[in-house]
mmCIF file of C-alpha atoms in Angstrom:
data_model
loop_
_atom_site.group_PDB
_atom_site.id
_atom_site.type_symbol
_atom_site.label_atom_id
_atom_site.label_comp_id
_atom_site.label_asym_id
_atom_site.label_seq_id
_atom_site.Cartn_x
_atom_site.Cartn_y
_atom_site.Cartn_z
ATOM 1 C CA ASP A 2 -0.136 -0.168 -0.038
ATOM 2 C CA CYS A 3 1.946 3.069 -1.235
ATOM 3 C CA GLY A 4 -0.950 5.544 0.046
ATOM 4 C CA CYS A 5 -0.257 7.858 -2.907
ATOM 5 C CA SER A 6 -3.146 9.306 -5.276
ATOM 6 C CA THR A 7 -3.402 9.935 -8.700
ATOM 7 C CA LYS A 8 -5.942 10.981 -11.343
ATOM 8 C CA SER A 9 -6.842 8.352 -14.041
ATOM 9 C CA HIS A 10 -8.589 8.658 -17.278
ATOM 10 C CA VAL A 11 -10.924 5.723 -17.172
ATOM 11 C CA LEU A 12 -10.719 3.863 -20.486
ATOM 12 C CA GLU A 13 -13.031 0.915 -20.538
ATOM 13 C CA PRO A 14 -14.400 -1.738 -18.278
ATOM 14 C CA ASP A 15 -12.128 -4.747 -17.866
ATOM 15 C CA ALA A 16 -13.139 -8.477 -18.181
ATOM 16 C CA GLY A 17 -14.965 -8.421 -14.999
ATOM 17 C CA PRO A 18 -18.145 -6.661 -14.544
ATOM 18 C CA THR A 19 -16.951 -4.386 -11.980
ATOM 19 C CA GLN A 20 -13.185 -3.998 -12.776
ATOM 20 C CA LEU A 21 -12.079 -0.665 -14.421
ATOM 21 C CA VAL A 22 -8.826 0.102 -16.208
ATOM 22 C CA GLY A 23 -7.470 3.433 -16.838
ATOM 23 C CA ARG A 24 -4.419 5.195 -17.410
ATOM 24 C CA THR A 25 -2.782 7.830 -15.226
ATOM 25 C CA ASP A 26 -1.098 11.153 -16.531
ATOM 26 C CA GLY A 27 2.247 9.498 -16.377
ATOM 27 C CA ASP A 28 0.537 6.717 -18.987
ATOM 28 C CA ASN A 29 0.558 4.190 -16.315
ATOM 29 C CA ILE A 30 -2.302 1.371 -16.334
ATOM 30 C CA VAL A 31 -4.354 1.350 -13.286
ATOM 31 C CA PHE A 32 -6.900 -1.179 -12.319
ATOM 32 C CA PHE A 33 -9.916 -0.427 -10.024
ATOM 33 C CA ASP A 34 -13.135 -1.609 -8.959
ATOM 34 C CA ALA A 35 -16.352 0.253 -9.737
ATOM 35 C CA PRO A 36 -18.351 1.607 -7.145
ATOM 36 C CA ALA A 37 -20.699 -1.129 -5.317
ATOM 37 C CA GLY A 38 -24.044 -1.093 -6.919
ATOM 38 C CA ASP A 39 -22.962 0.299 -10.078
ATOM 39 C CA ALA A 40 -24.592 -1.871 -12.476
ATOM 40 C CA ASP A 41 -23.281 -0.264 -15.714
ATOM 41 C CA ALA A 42 -19.580 -0.067 -15.467
ATOM 42 C CA GLN A 43 -19.359 1.343 -19.121
ATOM 43 C CA THR A 44 -20.658 4.613 -17.472
ATOM 44 C CA TRP A 45 -17.274 5.234 -16.443
ATOM 45 C CA ALA A 46 -15.564 5.158 -20.010
ATOM 46 C CA GLY A 47 -14.304 8.499 -20.853
ATOM 47 C CA ARG A 48 -14.225 9.997 -17.487
ATOM 48 C CA PHE A 49 -11.717 10.846 -14.840
ATOM 49 C CA ALA A 50 -11.428 9.138 -11.448
ATOM 50 C CA THR A 51 -9.254 10.084 -8.644
ATOM 51 C CA LEU A 52 -7.653 6.963 -7.204
ATOM 52 C CA ARG A 53 -5.612 5.742 -4.229
ATOM 53 C CA ILE A 54 -2.897 3.753 -5.347
ATOM 54 C CA THR A 55 -2.908 0.497 -3.117
ATOM 55 C CA ASN A 56 -0.336 -1.745 -5.057
ATOM 56 C CA ALA A 57 2.257 -1.419 -7.555
ATOM 57 C CA MET A 58 3.011 -4.167 -9.830
ATOM 58 C CA GLY A 59 5.595 -4.839 -12.526
ATOM 59 C CA LEU A 60 3.477 -3.332 -15.465
ATOM 60 C CA SER A 61 0.395 -1.921 -13.876
ATOM 61 C CA LEU A 62 -1.126 -0.271 -10.552
ATOM 62 C CA GLN A 63 -3.823 -1.201 -8.524
ATOM 63 C CA GLY A 64 -6.207 1.507 -7.031
ATOM 64 C CA GLU A 65 -9.286 2.554 -5.332
ATOM 65 C CA LEU A 66 -11.609 5.206 -5.580
ATOM 66 C CA VAL A 67 -11.598 8.219 -3.187
#
């Protein structure tokens, strides 16, 4: 848990119904869960979200909405 925050441009829902993927200003890939009860994750595409980075992996980041 690095505890840092970043703004991410949401690209599209990932393979799962609640997992979203975006890119940071630095072009890093970041995965995060859609809010609970959000039935249509596609509504997030094209929006910006503020995320707290919770895990850094080799080629991507994991985050959560703040």
